[in-house]
JSON list of C-alpha atoms in Angstrom, two decimals:
[
{"chain": "A", "resi": 210, "resn": "UNK", "atom": "CA", "xyz": [10.41, -9.98, 46.38]},
{"chain": "A", "resi": 211, "resn": "UNK", "atom": "CA", "xyz": [13.33, -11.94, 44.94]},
{"chain": "A", "resi": 212, "resn": "UNK", "atom": "CA", "xyz": [11.32, -12.69, 41.74]},
{"chain": "A", "resi": 213, "resn": "UNK", "atom": "CA", "xyz": [10.62, -8.98, 41.21]},
{"chain": "A", "resi": 214, "resn": "UNK", "atom": "CA", "xyz": [14.31, -8.20, 41.65]},
{"chain": "A", "resi": 215, "resn": "UNK", "atom": "CA", "xyz": [15.33, -10.89, 39.11]},
{"chain": "A", "resi": 216, "resn": "UNK", "atom": "CA", "xyz": [12.66, -9.67, 36.69]},
{"chain": "A", "resi": 217, "resn": "UNK", "atom": "CA", "xyz": [13.97, -6.11, 37.04]},
{"chain": "A", "resi": 218, "resn": "UNK", "atom": "CA", "xyz": [17.52, -7.32, 36.30]},
{"chain": "A", "resi": 219, "resn": "UNK", "atom": "CA", "xyz": [16.34, -9.17, 33.18]},
{"chain": "A", "resi": 220, "resn": "UNK", "atom": "CA", "xyz": [14.54, -6.08, 31.90]},
{"chain": "A", "resi": 221, "resn": "UNK", "atom": "CA", "xyz": [17.57, -3.88, 32.63]},
{"chain": "A", "resi": 222, "resn": "UNK", "atom": "CA", "xyz": [19.87, -6.32, 30.85]},
{"chain": "A", "resi": 223, "resn": "UNK", "atom": "CA", "xyz": [17.57, -6.39, 27.83]},
{"chain": "A", "resi": 224, "resn": "UNK", "atom": "CA", "xyz": [17.33, -2.60, 27.64]},
{"chain": "A", "resi": 225, "resn": "UNK", "atom": "CA", "xyz": [21.02, -1.81, 28.25]},
{"chain": "A", "resi": 226, "resn": "UNK", "atom": "CA", "xyz": [22.17, -2.37, 24.63]},
{"chain": "A", "resi": 227, "resn": "UNK", "atom": "CA", "xyz": [19.37, -0.15, 23.34]},
{"chain": "A", "resi": 228, "resn": "UNK", "atom": "CA", "xyz": [20.35, 2.59, 25.78]},
{"chain": "A", "resi": 229, "resn": "UNK", "atom": "CA", "xyz": [23.97, 2.39, 24.63]},
{"chain": "A", "resi": 230, "resn": "UNK", "atom": "CA", "xyz": [23.01, 2.51, 20.95]},
{"chain": "A", "resi": 231, "resn": "UNK", "atom": "CA", "xyz": [20.75, 5.51, 21.59]},
{"chain": "A", "resi": 232, "resn": "UNK", "atom": "CA", "xyz": [23.83, 7.43, 22.80]},
{"chain": "A", "resi": 233, "resn": "UNK", "atom": "CA", "xyz": [25.72, 6.98, 19.51]},
{"chain": "A", "resi": 234, "resn": "UNK", "atom": "CA", "xyz": [25.62, 10.25, 17.56]},
{"chain": "A", "resi": 235, "resn": "UNK", "atom": "CA", "xyz": [23.69, 9.96, 14.31]},
{"chain": "A", "resi": 236, "resn": "UNK", "atom": "CA", "xyz": [26.34, 11.93, 12.44]},
{"chain": "A", "resi": 237, "resn": "UNK", "atom": "CA", "xyz": [28.87, 9.19, 13.23]},
{"chain": "A", "resi": 238, "resn": "UNK", "atom": "CA", "xyz": [27.45, 7.01, 10.44]},
{"chain": "A", "resi": 239, "resn": "UNK", "atom": "CA", "xyz": [27.04, 8.93, 7.19]},
{"chain": "A", "resi": 240, "resn": "UNK", "atom": "CA", "xyz": [24.22, 7.69, 4.95]},
{"chain": "A", "resi": 241, "resn": "UNK", "atom": "CA", "xyz": [24.99, 7.09, 1.32]},
{"chain": "A", "resi": 242, "resn": "UNK", "atom": "CA", "xyz": [22.22, 7.68, -1.21]},
{"chain": "A", "resi": 243, "resn": "UNK", "atom": "CA", "xyz": [24.17, 5.99, -3.98]},
{"chain": "A", "resi": 244, "resn": "UNK", "atom": "CA", "xyz": [23.01, 2.51, -4.84]},
{"chain": "A", "resi": 245, "resn": "UNK", "atom": "CA", "xyz": [25.37, 0.54, -7.02]},
{"chain": "A", "resi": 246, "resn": "UNK", "atom": "CA", "xyz": [25.77, -3.16, -7.62]},
{"chain": "A", "resi": 247, "resn": "UNK", "atom": "CA", "xyz": [28.70, -4.86, -6.00]},
{"chain": "A", "resi": 248, "resn": "UNK", "atom": "CA", "xyz": [31.55, -5.59, -8.43]},
{"chain": "A", "resi": 249, "resn": "UNK", "atom": "CA", "xyz": [30.94, -8.86, -10.22]},
{"chain": "A", "resi": 250, "resn": "UNK", "atom": "CA", "xyz": [27.17, -8.71, -9.73]},
{"chain": "A", "resi": 251, "resn": "UNK", "atom": "CA", "xyz": [25.30, -9.43, -12.94]},
{"chain": "A", "resi": 252, "resn": "UNK", "atom": "CA", "xyz": [22.61, -6.77, -13.61]},
{"chain": "A", "resi": 253, "resn": "UNK", "atom": "CA", "xyz": [20.57, -9.32, -15.57]},
{"chain": "A", "resi": 254, "resn": "UNK", "atom": "CA", "xyz": [20.40, -11.60, -12.51]},
{"chain": "A", "resi": 255, "resn": "UNK", "atom": "CA", "xyz": [19.30, -8.63, -10.40]},
{"chain": "A", "resi": 256, "resn": "UNK", "atom": "CA", "xyz": [16.67, -7.73, -13.01]},
{"chain": "A", "resi": 257, "resn": "UNK", "atom": "CA", "xyz": [15.30, -11.26, -13.06]},
{"chain": "A", "resi": 258, "resn": "UNK", "atom": "CA", "xyz": [15.13, -11.46, -9.28]},
{"chain": "A", "resi": 259, "resn": "UNK", "atom": "CA", "xyz": [13.30, -8.13, -9.07]},
{"chain": "A", "resi": 260, "resn": "UNK", "atom": "CA", "xyz": [10.89, -9.23, -11.83]},
{"chain": "A", "resi": 261, "resn": "UNK", "atom": "CA", "xyz": [10.16, -12.40, -9.89]},
{"chain": "A", "resi": 262, "resn": "UNK", "atom": "CA", "xyz": [9.16, -10.31, -6.86]},
{"chain": "A", "resi": 263, "resn": "UNK", "atom": "CA", "xyz": [7.17, -7.98, -9.10]},
{"chain": "A", "resi": 264, "resn": "UNK", "atom": "CA", "xyz": [5.26, -10.88, -10.63]},
{"chain": "A", "resi": 265, "resn": "UNK", "atom": "CA", "xyz": [4.40, -12.42, -7.26]},
{"chain": "A", "resi": 266, "resn": "UNK", "atom": "CA", "xyz": [3.15, -9.10, -5.86]},
{"chain": "A", "resi": 267, "resn": "UNK", "atom": "CA", "xyz": [1.21, -8.36, -9.04]},
{"chain": "A", "resi": 268, "resn": "UNK", "atom": "CA", "xyz": [-0.50, -11.72, -8.76]},
{"chain": "A", "resi": 269, "resn": "UNK", "atom": "CA", "xyz": [-1.70, -10.77, -5.27]},
{"chain": "A", "resi": 270, "resn": "UNK", "atom": "CA", "xyz": [-3.24, -7.54, -6.55]},
{"chain": "A", "resi": 271, "resn": "UNK", "atom": "CA", "xyz": [-4.86, -9.43, -9.45]},
{"chain": "A", "resi": 272, "resn": "UNK", "atom": "CA", "xyz": [-6.33, -11.95, -7.04]},
{"chain": "A", "resi": 273, "resn": "UNK", "atom": "CA", "xyz": [-7.63, -9.27, -4.70]},
{"chain": "A", "resi": 274, "resn": "UNK", "atom": "CA", "xyz": [-9.19, -7.37, -7.61]},
{"chain": "A", "resi": 275, "resn": "UNK", "atom": "CA", "xyz": [-10.84, -10.59, -8.75]},
{"chain": "A", "resi": 276, "resn": "UNK", "atom": "CA", "xyz": [-12.45, -11.44, -5.40]},
{"chain": "A", "resi": 277, "resn": "UNK", "atom": "CA", "xyz": [-13.34, -7.93, -4.24]},
{"chain": "A", "resi": 278, "resn": "UNK", "atom": "CA", "xyz": [-17.02, -7.21, -5.01]},
{"chain": "A", "resi": 279, "resn": "UNK", "atom": "CA", "xyz": [-17.54, -4.64, -7.79]},
{"chain": "A", "resi": 280, "resn": "UNK", "atom": "CA", "xyz": [-19.51, -2.31, -5.51]},
{"chain": "A", "resi": 281, "resn": "UNK", "atom": "CA", "xyz": [-16.50, -2.12, -3.17]},
{"chain": "A", "resi": 282, "resn": "UNK", "atom": "CA", "xyz": [-14.22, -0.56, -5.81]},
{"chain": "A", "resi": 283, "resn": "UNK", "atom": "CA", "xyz": [-15.50, 2.85, -4.67]},
{"chain": "A", "resi": 284, "resn": "UNK", "atom": "CA", "xyz": [-15.16, 2.03, -0.97]},
{"chain": "A", "resi": 285, "resn": "UNK", "atom": "CA", "xyz": [-12.59, 3.78, 1.24]},
{"chain": "A", "resi": 286, "resn": "UNK", "atom": "CA", "xyz": [-12.03, 3.34, 4.98]},
{"chain": "A", "resi": 287, "resn": "UNK", "atom": "CA", "xyz": [-12.36, 7.11, 5.59]},
{"chain": "A", "resi": 288, "resn": "UNK", "atom": "CA", "xyz": [-12.88, 10.43, 3.88]},
{"chain": "A", "resi": 289, "resn": "UNK", "atom": "CA", "xyz": [-9.87, 11.55, 1.83]},
{"chain": "A", "resi": 290, "resn": "UNK", "atom": "CA", "xyz": [-8.32, 8.08, 1.74]},
{"chain": "A", "resi": 291, "resn": "UNK", "atom": "CA", "xyz": [-7.74, 6.09, -1.46]},
{"chain": "A", "resi": 292, "resn": "UNK", "atom": "CA", "xyz": [-10.65, 3.94, -2.60]},
{"chain": "A", "resi": 293, "resn": "UNK", "atom": "CA", "xyz": [-10.17, 0.25, -3.43]},
{"chain": "A", "resi": 294, "resn": "UNK", "atom": "CA", "xyz": [-10.23, 0.75, -7.22]},
{"chain": "A", "resi": 295, "resn": "UNK", "atom": "CA", "xyz": [-8.04, 3.83, -6.89]},
{"chain": "A", "resi": 296, "resn": "UNK", "atom": "CA", "xyz": [-5.35, 1.80, -5.13]},
{"chain": "A", "resi": 297, "resn": "UNK", "atom": "CA", "xyz": [-5.32, -0.77, -7.94]},
{"chain": "A", "resi": 298, "resn": "UNK", "atom": "CA", "xyz": [-5.18, 1.97, -10.58]},
{"chain": "A", "resi": 299, "resn": "UNK", "atom": "CA", "xyz": [-2.51, 3.84, -8.63]},
{"chain": "A", "resi": 300, "resn": "UNK", "atom": "CA", "xyz": [-0.33, 0.74, -8.84]},
{"chain": "A", "resi": 301, "resn": "UNK", "atom": "CA", "xyz": [-0.97, 0.43, -12.58]},
{"chain": "A", "resi": 302, "resn": "UNK", "atom": "CA", "xyz": [-0.27, 4.15, -13.05]},
{"chain": "A", "resi": 303, "resn": "UNK", "atom": "CA", "xyz": [3.15, 3.79, -11.46]},
{"chain": "A", "resi": 304, "resn": "UNK", "atom": "CA", "xyz": [3.87, 0.58, -13.37]},
{"chain": "A", "resi": 305, "resn": "UNK", "atom": "CA", "xyz": [3.56, 2.63, -16.55]},
{"chain": "A", "resi": 306, "resn": "UNK", "atom": "CA", "xyz": [5.08, 5.83, -15.16]},
{"chain": "A", "resi": 307, "resn": "UNK", "atom": "CA", "xyz": [8.34, 4.44, -13.75]},
{"chain": "A", "resi": 308, "resn": "UNK", "atom": "CA", "xyz": [9.13, 2.77, -17.06]},
{"chain": "A", "resi": 309, "resn": "UNK", "atom": "CA", "xyz": [8.08, 5.79, -19.12]},
{"chain": "A", "resi": 310, "resn": "UNK", "atom": "CA", "xyz": [9.62, 8.63, -17.12]},
{"chain": "A", "resi": 311, "resn": "UNK", "atom": "CA", "xyz": [12.64, 6.90, -15.62]},
{"chain": "A", "resi": 312, "resn": "UNK", "atom": "CA", "xyz": [13.65, 4.28, -18.19]},
{"chain": "A", "resi": 313, "resn": "UNK", "atom": "CA", "xyz": [12.34, 5.84, -21.42]},
{"chain": "A", "resi": 314, "resn": "UNK", "atom": "CA", "xyz": [9.95, 2.94, -22.13]},
{"chain": "A", "resi": 315, "resn": "UNK", "atom": "CA", "xyz": [6.65, 4.27, -23.48]},
{"chain": "A", "resi": 316, "resn": "UNK", "atom": "CA", "xyz": [3.36, 2.59, -22.58]},
{"chain": "A", "resi": 317, "resn": "UNK", "atom": "CA", "xyz": [1.95, 0.09, -25.09]},
{"chain": "A", "resi": 318, "resn": "UNK", "atom": "CA", "xyz": [0.24, 1.55, -28.16]},
{"chain": "A", "resi": 319, "resn": "UNK", "atom": "CA", "xyz": [0.55, 5.09, -26.78]},
{"chain": "A", "resi": 320, "resn": "UNK", "atom": "CA", "xyz": [-1.76, 4.23, -23.84]},
{"chain": "A", "resi": 321, "resn": "UNK", "atom": "CA", "xyz": [-2.49, 7.37, -21.79]},
{"chain": "A", "resi": 322, "resn": "UNK", "atom": "CA", "xyz": [-2.13, 6.48, -18.13]},
{"chain": "A", "resi": 323, "resn": "UNK", "atom": "CA", "xyz": [-2.45, 10.04, -16.79]},
{"chain": "A", "resi": 324, "resn": "UNK", "atom": "CA", "xyz": [-6.03, 9.79, -15.46]},
{"chain": "A", "resi": 325, "resn": "UNK", "atom": "CA", "xyz": [-6.50, 6.09, -14.84]},
{"chain": "A", "resi": 326, "resn": "UNK", "atom": "CA", "xyz": [-6.66, 6.54, -11.06]},
{"chain": "A", "resi": 327, "resn": "UNK", "atom": "CA", "xyz": [-10.24, 7.84, -11.49]},
{"chain": "A", "resi": 328, "resn": "UNK", "atom": "CA", "xyz": [-11.51, 4.53, -12.96]},
{"chain": "A", "resi": 329, "resn": "UNK", "atom": "CA", "xyz": [-13.67, 2.40, -10.63]},
{"chain": "A", "resi": 330, "resn": "UNK", "atom": "CA", "xyz": [-15.32, -0.07, -13.01]},
{"chain": "A", "resi": 331, "resn": "UNK", "atom": "CA", "xyz": [-14.10, -3.48, -11.82]},
{"chain": "A", "resi": 332, "resn": "UNK", "atom": "CA", "xyz": [-13.64, -4.99, -15.30]},
{"chain": "A", "resi": 333, "resn": "UNK", "atom": "CA", "xyz": [-11.81, -1.92, -16.60]},
{"chain": "A", "resi": 334, "resn": "UNK", "atom": "CA", "xyz": [-9.62, -1.73, -13.49]},
{"chain": "A", "resi": 335, "resn": "UNK", "atom": "CA", "xyz": [-8.65, -5.39, -13.83]},
{"chain": "A", "resi": 336, "resn": "UNK", "atom": "CA", "xyz": [-7.96, -5.00, -17.56]},
{"chain": "A", "resi": 337, "resn": "UNK", "atom": "CA", "xyz": [-5.69, -1.97, -17.09]},
{"chain": "A", "resi": 338, "resn": "UNK", "atom": "CA", "xyz": [-3.87, -3.52, -14.15]},
{"chain": "A", "resi": 339, "resn": "UNK", "atom": "CA", "xyz": [-3.17, -6.69, -16.16]},
{"chain": "A", "resi": 340, "resn": "UNK", "atom": "CA", "xyz": [-2.00, -4.59, -19.12]},
{"chain": "A", "resi": 341, "resn": "UNK", "atom": "CA", "xyz": [0.43, -2.72, -16.84]},
{"chain": "A", "resi": 342, "resn": "UNK", "atom": "CA", "xyz": [1.81, -6.00, -15.48]},
{"chain": "A", "resi": 343, "resn": "UNK", "atom": "CA", "xyz": [2.32, -7.48, -18.96]},
{"chain": "A", "resi": 344, "resn": "UNK", "atom": "CA", "xyz": [4.00, -4.24, -20.04]},
{"chain": "A", "resi": 345, "resn": "UNK", "atom": "CA", "xyz": [6.47, -4.37, -17.15]},
{"chain": "A", "resi": 346, "resn": "UNK", "atom": "CA", "xyz": [7.20, -8.09, -17.57]},
{"chain": "A", "resi": 347, "resn": "UNK", "atom": "CA", "xyz": [7.76, -7.85, -21.33]},
{"chain": "A", "resi": 348, "resn": "UNK", "atom": "CA", "xyz": [9.66, -4.60, -21.52]},
{"chain": "A", "resi": 349, "resn": "UNK", "atom": "CA", "xyz": [11.76, -4.94, -18.37]},
{"chain": "A", "resi": 350, "resn": "UNK", "atom": "CA", "xyz": [12.47, -8.56, -19.22]},
{"chain": "A", "resi": 351, "resn": "UNK", "atom": "CA", "xyz": [14.05, -7.33, -22.46]},
{"chain": "A", "resi": 352, "resn": "UNK", "atom": "CA", "xyz": [16.27, -4.67, -20.86]},
{"chain": "A", "resi": 353, "resn": "UNK", "atom": "CA", "xyz": [19.95, -5.05, -21.62]},
{"chain": "A", "resi": 354, "resn": "UNK", "atom": "CA", "xyz": [22.76, -5.08, -19.09]},
{"chain": "A", "resi": 355, "resn": "UNK", "atom": "CA", "xyz": [23.75, -1.60, -20.33]},
{"chain": "A", "resi": 356, "resn": "UNK", "atom": "CA", "xyz": [20.24, -0.25, -19.68]},
{"chain": "A", "resi": 357, "resn": "UNK", "atom": "CA", "xyz": [20.15, -1.74, -16.20]},
{"chain": "A", "resi": 358, "resn": "UNK", "atom": "CA", "xyz": [23.59, -0.41, -15.27]},
{"chain": "A", "resi": 359, "resn": "UNK", "atom": "CA", "xyz": [23.15, 2.93, -17.06]},
{"chain": "A", "resi": 360, "resn": "UNK", "atom": "CA", "xyz": [22.28, 6.10, -15.20]},
{"chain": "A", "resi": 361, "resn": "UNK", "atom": "CA", "xyz": [18.84, 7.65, -14.96]},
{"chain": "A", "resi": 362, "resn": "UNK", "atom": "CA", "xyz": [17.06, 10.01, -12.62]},
{"chain": "A", "resi": 363, "resn": "UNK", "atom": "CA", "xyz": [14.63, 8.86, -9.92]},
{"chain": "A", "resi": 364, "resn": "UNK", "atom": "CA", "xyz": [13.06, 11.41, -7.60]},
{"chain": "A", "resi": 365, "resn": "UNK", "atom": "CA", "xyz": [15.85, 13.90, -8.21]},
{"chain": "A", "resi": 366, "resn": "UNK", "atom": "CA", "xyz": [18.70, 11.43, -7.69]},
{"chain": "A", "resi": 367, "resn": "UNK", "atom": "CA", "xyz": [21.05, 9.91, -10.25]},
{"chain": "A", "resi": 368, "resn": "UNK", "atom": "CA", "xyz": [20.70, 6.13, -10.04]},
{"chain": "A", "resi": 369, "resn": "UNK", "atom": "CA", "xyz": [21.33, 3.03, -12.09]},
{"chain": "A", "resi": 370, "resn": "UNK", "atom": "CA", "xyz": [18.42, 1.66, -14.11]},
{"chain": "A", "resi": 371, "resn": "UNK", "atom": "CA", "xyz": [17.91, -1.39, -11.90]},
{"chain": "A", "resi": 372, "resn": "UNK", "atom": "CA", "xyz": [17.16, 0.96, -8.98]},
{"chain": "A", "resi": 373, "resn": "UNK", "atom": "CA", "xyz": [13.98, 2.04, -10.76]},
{"chain": "A", "resi": 374, "resn": "UNK", "atom": "CA", "xyz": [12.88, -1.60, -10.79]},
{"chain": "A", "resi": 375, "resn": "UNK", "atom": "CA", "xyz": [13.53, -1.87, -7.07]},
{"chain": "A", "resi": 376, "resn": "UNK", "atom": "CA", "xyz": [11.41, 1.24, -6.51]},
{"chain": "A", "resi": 377, "resn": "UNK", "atom": "CA", "xyz": [8.67, -0.24, -8.71]},
{"chain": "A", "resi": 378, "resn": "UNK", "atom": "CA", "xyz": [8.42, -3.35, -6.50]},
{"chain": "A", "resi": 379, "resn": "UNK", "atom": "CA", "xyz": [8.76, -1.40, -3.27]},
{"chain": "A", "resi": 380, "resn": "UNK", "atom": "CA", "xyz": [5.92, 0.90, -4.32]},
{"chain": "A", "resi": 381, "resn": "UNK", "atom": "CA", "xyz": [3.66, -1.99, -5.26]},
{"chain": "A", "resi": 382, "resn": "UNK", "atom": "CA", "xyz": [4.33, -3.92, -2.06]},
{"chain": "A", "resi": 383, "resn": "UNK", "atom": "CA", "xyz": [3.32, -0.91, 0.02]},
{"chain": "A", "resi": 384, "resn": "UNK", "atom": "CA", "xyz": [-0.05, -0.97, -1.75]},
{"chain": "A", "resi": 385, "resn": "UNK", "atom": "CA", "xyz": [-0.37, -4.76, -1.59]},
{"chain": "A", "resi": 386, "resn": "UNK", "atom": "CA", "xyz": [-0.42, -4.38, 2.19]},
{"chain": "A", "resi": 387, "resn": "UNK", "atom": "CA", "xyz": [-2.96, -1.58, 1.92]},
{"chain": "A", "resi": 388, "resn": "UNK", "atom": "CA", "xyz": [-5.12, -3.71, -0.39]},
{"chain": "A", "resi": 389, "resn": "UNK", "atom": "CA", "xyz": [-5.02, -6.68, 1.96]},
{"chain": "A", "resi": 390, "resn": "UNK", "atom": "CA", "xyz": [-6.17, -4.42, 4.82]},
{"chain": "A", "resi": 391, "resn": "UNK", "atom": "CA", "xyz": [-9.00, -3.04, 2.63]},
{"chain": "A", "resi": 392, "resn": "UNK", "atom": "CA", "xyz": [-10.09, -6.55, 1.69]},
{"chain": "A", "resi": 393, "resn": "UNK", "atom": "CA", "xyz": [-10.14, -7.78, 5.28]},
{"chain": "A", "resi": 394, "resn": "UNK", "atom": "CA", "xyz": [-12.04, -4.67, 6.41]},
{"chain": "A", "resi": 395, "resn": "UNK", "atom": "CA", "xyz": [-14.70, -5.70, 3.88]},
{"chain": "A", "resi": 396, "resn": "UNK", "atom": "CA", "xyz": [-14.80, -9.34, 4.95]},
{"chain": "A", "resi": 397, "resn": "UNK", "atom": "CA", "xyz": [-12.84, -10.52, 1.89]},
{"chain": "A", "resi": 398, "resn": "UNK", "atom": "CA", "xyz": [-10.16, -13.11, 2.61]},
{"chain": "A", "resi": 399, "resn": "UNK", "atom": "CA", "xyz": [-7.10, -12.87, 0.34]},
{"chain": "A", "resi": 400, "resn": "UNK", "atom": "CA", "xyz": [-7.22, -16.07, -1.78]},
{"chain": "A", "resi": 401, "resn": "UNK", "atom": "CA", "xyz": [-3.61, -17.04, -1.08]},
{"chain": "A", "resi": 402, "resn": "UNK", "atom": "CA", "xyz": [-4.17, -17.04, 2.70]},
{"chain": "A", "resi": 403, "resn": "UNK", "atom": "CA", "xyz": [-6.82, -19.79, 2.77]}
]
Protein backbone atom coordinates (compact mmCIF):
# COMPACT_ATOMS: atom_id res chain seq x y z
CA UNK A 1 0.00 0.00 0.00
CA UNK A 2 2.81 2.38 0.91
CA UNK A 3 4.53 1.73 -2.47
CA UNK A 4 1.35 2.63 -4.36
CA UNK A 5 1.04 5.84 -2.35
CA UNK A 6 4.68 6.81 -3.08
CA UNK A 7 4.21 5.97 -6.76
CA UNK A 8 1.09 8.16 -6.86
CA UNK A 9 3.03 11.04 -5.29
CA UNK A 10 5.83 10.69 -7.85
CA UNK A 11 3.35 10.75 -10.73
CA UNK A 12 1.54 13.77 -9.25
CA UNK A 13 4.84 15.61 -8.78
CA UNK A 14 5.83 14.87 -12.37
CA UNK A 15 2.50 16.05 -13.77
CA UNK A 16 2.11 19.19 -11.63
CA UNK A 17 4.34 21.45 -13.79
CA UNK A 18 2.47 20.37 -16.93
CA UNK A 19 -0.85 21.14 -15.27
CA UNK A 20 0.37 24.60 -14.29
CA UNK A 21 1.69 25.33 -17.79
CA UNK A 22 -1.60 24.20 -19.31
CA UNK A 23 -3.35 26.96 -17.34
CA UNK A 24 -1.26 29.76 -18.89
CA UNK A 25 -3.35 31.59 -21.49
CA UNK A 26 -2.01 31.19 -25.01
CA UNK A 27 -2.55 34.87 -25.75
CA UNK A 28 -0.06 35.74 -23.01
CA UNK A 29 2.86 34.93 -25.33
CA UNK A 30 2.47 36.57 -28.74
CA UNK A 31 4.10 34.68 -31.61
CA UNK A 32 6.30 36.61 -33.97
CA UNK A 33 6.42 35.51 -37.60
CA UNK A 34 9.42 37.70 -38.34
CA UNK A 35 12.70 35.88 -38.59
CA UNK A 36 15.76 38.09 -38.56
CA UNK A 37 19.36 37.41 -37.73
CA UNK A 38 20.64 38.64 -34.42
CA UNK A 39 22.77 41.79 -34.71
CA UNK A 40 26.36 40.89 -35.50
CA UNK A 41 25.43 37.54 -37.07
CA UNK A 42 27.15 37.03 -40.40
CA UNK A 43 24.64 35.94 -43.10
CA UNK A 44 27.44 34.14 -44.97
CA UNK A 45 28.13 31.97 -41.92
CA UNK A 46 24.42 31.19 -41.65
CA UNK A 47 24.32 30.35 -45.38
CA UNK A 48 27.28 28.00 -45.07
CA UNK A 49 25.82 26.24 -42.04
CA UNK A 50 22.48 25.75 -43.80
CA UNK A 51 24.26 24.47 -46.92
CA UNK A 52 26.14 21.96 -44.79
CA UNK A 53 22.83 20.60 -43.48
CA UNK A 54 21.40 20.63 -47.00
CA UNK A 55 24.34 18.64 -48.35
CA UNK A 56 24.14 16.01 -45.61
CA UNK A 57 20.38 15.52 -46.10
CA UNK A 58 20.79 15.44 -49.88
CA UNK A 59 23.39 12.72 -49.53
CA UNK A 60 20.87 10.61 -47.61
CA UNK A 61 18.30 10.94 -50.39
CA UNK A 62 20.98 10.11 -52.99
CA UNK A 63 21.96 7.01 -51.05
CA UNK A 64 18.37 5.87 -50.62
CA UNK A 65 17.67 6.40 -54.34
CA UNK A 66 20.78 4.36 -55.14
CA UNK A 67 19.86 1.33 -53.01
CA UNK A 68 16.09 1.32 -53.58
CA UNK A 69 15.21 -1.24 -56.28
CA UNK A 70 14.03 0.35 -59.56
CA UNK A 71 10.67 -1.44 -59.42
CA UNK A 72 9.97 0.21 -56.05
CA UNK A 73 10.06 3.75 -57.48
CA UNK A 74 6.34 3.37 -58.23
CA UNK A 75 5.54 1.86 -54.82
CA UNK A 76 3.44 3.73 -52.25
CA UNK A 77 2.32 2.52 -48.82
CA UNK A 78 -1.34 3.29 -49.61
CA UNK A 79 -3.66 4.70 -52.25
CA UNK A 80 -3.31 8.46 -52.69
CA UNK A 81 0.06 8.62 -50.94
CA UNK A 82 3.28 9.73 -52.64
CA UNK A 83 5.23 7.00 -54.40
CA UNK A 84 8.95 6.48 -53.73
CA UNK A 85 10.11 8.15 -56.96
CA UNK A 86 7.57 10.92 -56.50
CA UNK A 87 9.05 11.79 -53.10
CA UNK A 88 12.54 12.07 -54.58
CA UNK A 89 11.24 14.21 -57.46
CA UNK A 90 9.17 16.31 -55.08
CA UNK A 91 12.35 17.18 -53.21
CA UNK A 92 14.13 18.06 -56.47
CA UNK A 93 11.13 20.12 -57.59
CA UNK A 94 11.30 22.24 -54.46
CA UNK A 95 15.08 22.52 -54.67
CA UNK A 96 14.57 24.27 -58.00
CA UNK A 97 11.36 26.08 -57.06
CA UNK A 98 12.50 27.78 -53.85
CA UNK A 99 15.53 29.24 -55.61
CA UNK A 100 13.55 30.23 -58.70
CA UNK A 101 10.41 31.69 -57.15
CA UNK A 102 11.78 33.04 -53.89
CA UNK A 103 15.36 34.03 -54.66
CA UNK A 104 15.15 34.79 -58.40
CA UNK A 105 17.66 32.06 -59.33
CA UNK A 106 16.54 30.28 -62.51
CA UNK A 107 17.15 26.55 -62.96
CA UNK A 108 20.23 25.53 -64.96
CA UNK A 109 19.97 25.83 -68.74
CA UNK A 110 16.28 26.74 -68.52
CA UNK A 111 15.42 23.30 -67.08
CA UNK A 112 11.64 22.93 -66.74
CA UNK A 113 10.93 21.42 -63.33
CA UNK A 114 7.13 21.83 -63.47
CA UNK A 115 6.23 18.18 -64.16
CA UNK A 116 9.19 16.26 -62.79
CA UNK A 117 7.15 14.72 -59.97
CA UNK A 118 5.62 12.32 -62.52
CA UNK A 119 8.99 10.71 -63.37
CA UNK A 120 9.57 7.20 -61.97
CA UNK A 121 12.53 5.93 -63.99
CA UNK A 122 15.25 5.31 -61.40
CA UNK A 123 18.15 6.59 -63.52
CA UNK A 124 16.26 9.73 -64.54
CA UNK A 125 15.10 10.38 -60.97
CA UNK A 126 18.66 10.08 -59.66
CA UNK A 127 20.01 12.32 -62.44
CA UNK A 128 17.46 15.09 -61.80
CA UNK A 129 17.86 14.89 -58.04
CA UNK A 130 21.66 15.22 -58.35
CA UNK A 131 21.23 18.14 -60.77
CA UNK A 132 18.97 19.91 -58.24
CA UNK A 133 21.53 19.39 -55.47
CA UNK A 134 24.41 20.73 -57.58
CA UNK A 135 22.25 23.71 -58.55
CA UNK A 136 21.51 24.57 -54.92
CA UNK A 137 25.11 24.08 -53.78
CA UNK A 138 26.60 26.17 -56.60
CA UNK A 139 24.08 28.98 -56.74
CA UNK A 140 23.37 29.35 -53.03
CA UNK A 141 27.06 29.05 -52.28
CA UNK A 142 27.60 32.13 -54.45
CA UNK A 143 24.88 34.27 -52.82
CA UNK A 144 26.12 37.56 -51.43
CA UNK A 145 25.50 38.89 -47.95
CA UNK A 146 23.09 41.43 -49.48
CA UNK A 147 21.06 38.66 -51.16
CA UNK A 148 20.89 36.65 -47.95
CA UNK A 149 19.85 39.63 -45.83
CA UNK A 150 17.57 41.14 -48.50
CA UNK A 151 13.81 40.74 -48.38
CA UNK A 152 11.79 38.27 -50.41
CA UNK A 153 8.42 36.61 -50.13
CA UNK A 154 7.91 33.06 -48.85
CA UNK A 155 4.40 31.65 -48.54
CA UNK A 156 2.88 35.12 -48.35
CA UNK A 157 5.30 36.47 -45.74
CA UNK A 158 8.11 38.98 -46.16
CA UNK A 159 11.34 37.30 -45.04
CA UNK A 160 15.07 37.61 -45.44
CA UNK A 161 16.70 35.50 -48.16
CA UNK A 162 18.40 33.12 -45.73
CA UNK A 163 14.94 32.10 -44.45
CA UNK A 164 14.24 30.51 -47.84
CA UNK A 165 17.33 28.34 -47.34
CA UNK A 166 16.08 27.28 -43.93
CA UNK A 167 12.74 26.33 -45.49
CA UNK A 168 14.57 24.39 -48.22
CA UNK A 169 16.37 22.21 -45.64
CA UNK A 170 13.29 21.85 -43.44
CA UNK A 171 11.25 20.67 -46.42
CA UNK A 172 13.87 18.15 -47.47
CA UNK A 173 14.34 16.75 -43.98
CA UNK A 174 10.61 16.07 -43.71
CA UNK A 175 10.89 13.93 -46.84
CA UNK A 176 14.16 12.29 -45.75
CA UNK A 177 12.20 10.83 -42.84
CA UNK A 178 9.43 9.76 -45.19
CA UNK A 179 11.97 8.14 -47.52
CA UNK A 180 13.63 6.24 -44.69
CA UNK A 181 10.22 4.89 -43.64
CA UNK A 182 9.48 3.86 -47.26
CA UNK A 183 12.84 2.12 -47.54
CA UNK A 184 12.39 0.18 -44.31
CA UNK A 185 8.84 -0.82 -45.28
CA UNK A 186 10.42 -2.39 -48.38
CA UNK A 187 13.20 -4.16 -46.48
CA UNK A 188 15.86 -1.65 -47.60
CA UNK A 189 18.28 -0.57 -44.88
CA UNK A 190 19.50 3.03 -45.22
CA UNK A 191 23.25 2.69 -46.05
CA UNK A 192 24.37 5.12 -43.34
CA UNK A 193 22.67 3.11 -40.58
CA UNK A 194 24.68 -0.11 -41.06
